Coordinates of C-alpha atoms in Angstrom, one line a residue:
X943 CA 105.1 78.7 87.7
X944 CA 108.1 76.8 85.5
X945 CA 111.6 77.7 85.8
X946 CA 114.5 76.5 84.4
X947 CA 117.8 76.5 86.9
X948 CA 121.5 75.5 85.3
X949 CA 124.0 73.8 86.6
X950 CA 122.3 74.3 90.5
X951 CA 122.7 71.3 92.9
X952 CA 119.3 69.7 93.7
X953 CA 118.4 70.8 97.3
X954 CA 117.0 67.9 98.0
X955 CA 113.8 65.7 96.8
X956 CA 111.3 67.5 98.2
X957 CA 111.8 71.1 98.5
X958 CA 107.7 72.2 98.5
X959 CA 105.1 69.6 99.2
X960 CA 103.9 70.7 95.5
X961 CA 106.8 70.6 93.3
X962 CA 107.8 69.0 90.5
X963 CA 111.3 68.5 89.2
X964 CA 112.2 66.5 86.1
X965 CA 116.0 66.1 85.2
X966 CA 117.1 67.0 81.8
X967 CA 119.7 65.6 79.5
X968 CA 123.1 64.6 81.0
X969 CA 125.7 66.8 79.8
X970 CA 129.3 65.2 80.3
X971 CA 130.1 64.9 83.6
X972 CA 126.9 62.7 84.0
X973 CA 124.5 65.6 85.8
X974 CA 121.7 66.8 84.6
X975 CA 122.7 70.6 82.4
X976 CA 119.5 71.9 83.8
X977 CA 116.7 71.0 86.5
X978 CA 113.5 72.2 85.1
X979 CA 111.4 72.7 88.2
X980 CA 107.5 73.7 88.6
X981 CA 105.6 74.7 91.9
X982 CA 102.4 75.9 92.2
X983 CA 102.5 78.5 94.5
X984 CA 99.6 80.8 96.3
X985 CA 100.4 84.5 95.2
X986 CA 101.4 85.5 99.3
X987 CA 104.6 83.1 98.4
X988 CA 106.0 84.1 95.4
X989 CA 108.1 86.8 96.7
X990 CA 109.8 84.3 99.2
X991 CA 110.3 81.8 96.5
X992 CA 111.7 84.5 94.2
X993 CA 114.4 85.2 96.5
X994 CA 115.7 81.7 96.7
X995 CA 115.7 81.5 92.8
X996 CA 117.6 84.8 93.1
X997 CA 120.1 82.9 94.5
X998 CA 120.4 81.6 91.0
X999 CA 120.5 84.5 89.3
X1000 CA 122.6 83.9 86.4
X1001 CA 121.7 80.4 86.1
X1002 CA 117.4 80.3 86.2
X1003 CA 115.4 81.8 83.8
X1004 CA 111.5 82.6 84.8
X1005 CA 109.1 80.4 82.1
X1006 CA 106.1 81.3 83.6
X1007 CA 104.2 83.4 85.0
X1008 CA 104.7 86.0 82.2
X1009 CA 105.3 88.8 84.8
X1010 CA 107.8 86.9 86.5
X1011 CA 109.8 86.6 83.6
X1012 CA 109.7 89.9 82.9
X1013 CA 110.6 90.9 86.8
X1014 CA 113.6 88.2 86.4
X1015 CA 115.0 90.0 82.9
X1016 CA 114.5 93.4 84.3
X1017 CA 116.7 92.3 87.6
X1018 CA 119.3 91.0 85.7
X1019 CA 119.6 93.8 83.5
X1020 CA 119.8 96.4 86.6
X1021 CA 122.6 94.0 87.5
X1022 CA 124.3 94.6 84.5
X1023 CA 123.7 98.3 84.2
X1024 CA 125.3 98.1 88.0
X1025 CA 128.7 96.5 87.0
X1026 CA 129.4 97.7 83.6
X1027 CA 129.3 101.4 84.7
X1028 CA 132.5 103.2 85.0
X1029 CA 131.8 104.2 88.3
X1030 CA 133.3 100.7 89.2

């Protein structure tokens, strides 16, 4: 699984004993202007970890899995059915 989270503050080094996180390009301020982080998860986790990248939500986007890419976009765009109604 590969995501992509913007402008999130690291949560420290070692968040799961398998992940990977490599900073990208500095923007100005001198942090990183995304964290692309990878974990390889057994399937009974995912919807754990999928909360706390919903934390995120308009700053991750879902690489891989395909599916959870597709969940992620599909989330979001319930979101923005949600608050562009005139019910609001």
């Amino acid at each position: 699984m590969s995501i992509f989270i913007f402008g999130v503050p690291q949560e420290g080094e070692k968040r799961h004993l398998k992940q990977k996180i490599e900073l990208c390009p500095k923007g100005k301020d001198g942090k990183p202007t995304y964290v692309d982080y990878v974990v390889k998860l057994l399937k009974r986790s995912l919807e754990e970890f999928c909360r706390w990248v919903y934390r995120f939500m308009g700053n991750a986007q879902f690489i891989s899995p395909q599916y959870l890419a597709e969940q992620h976009q599909k989330f979001a765009r319930a979101l923005i059915n949600r608050y562009s109604s005139k019910a609001i």
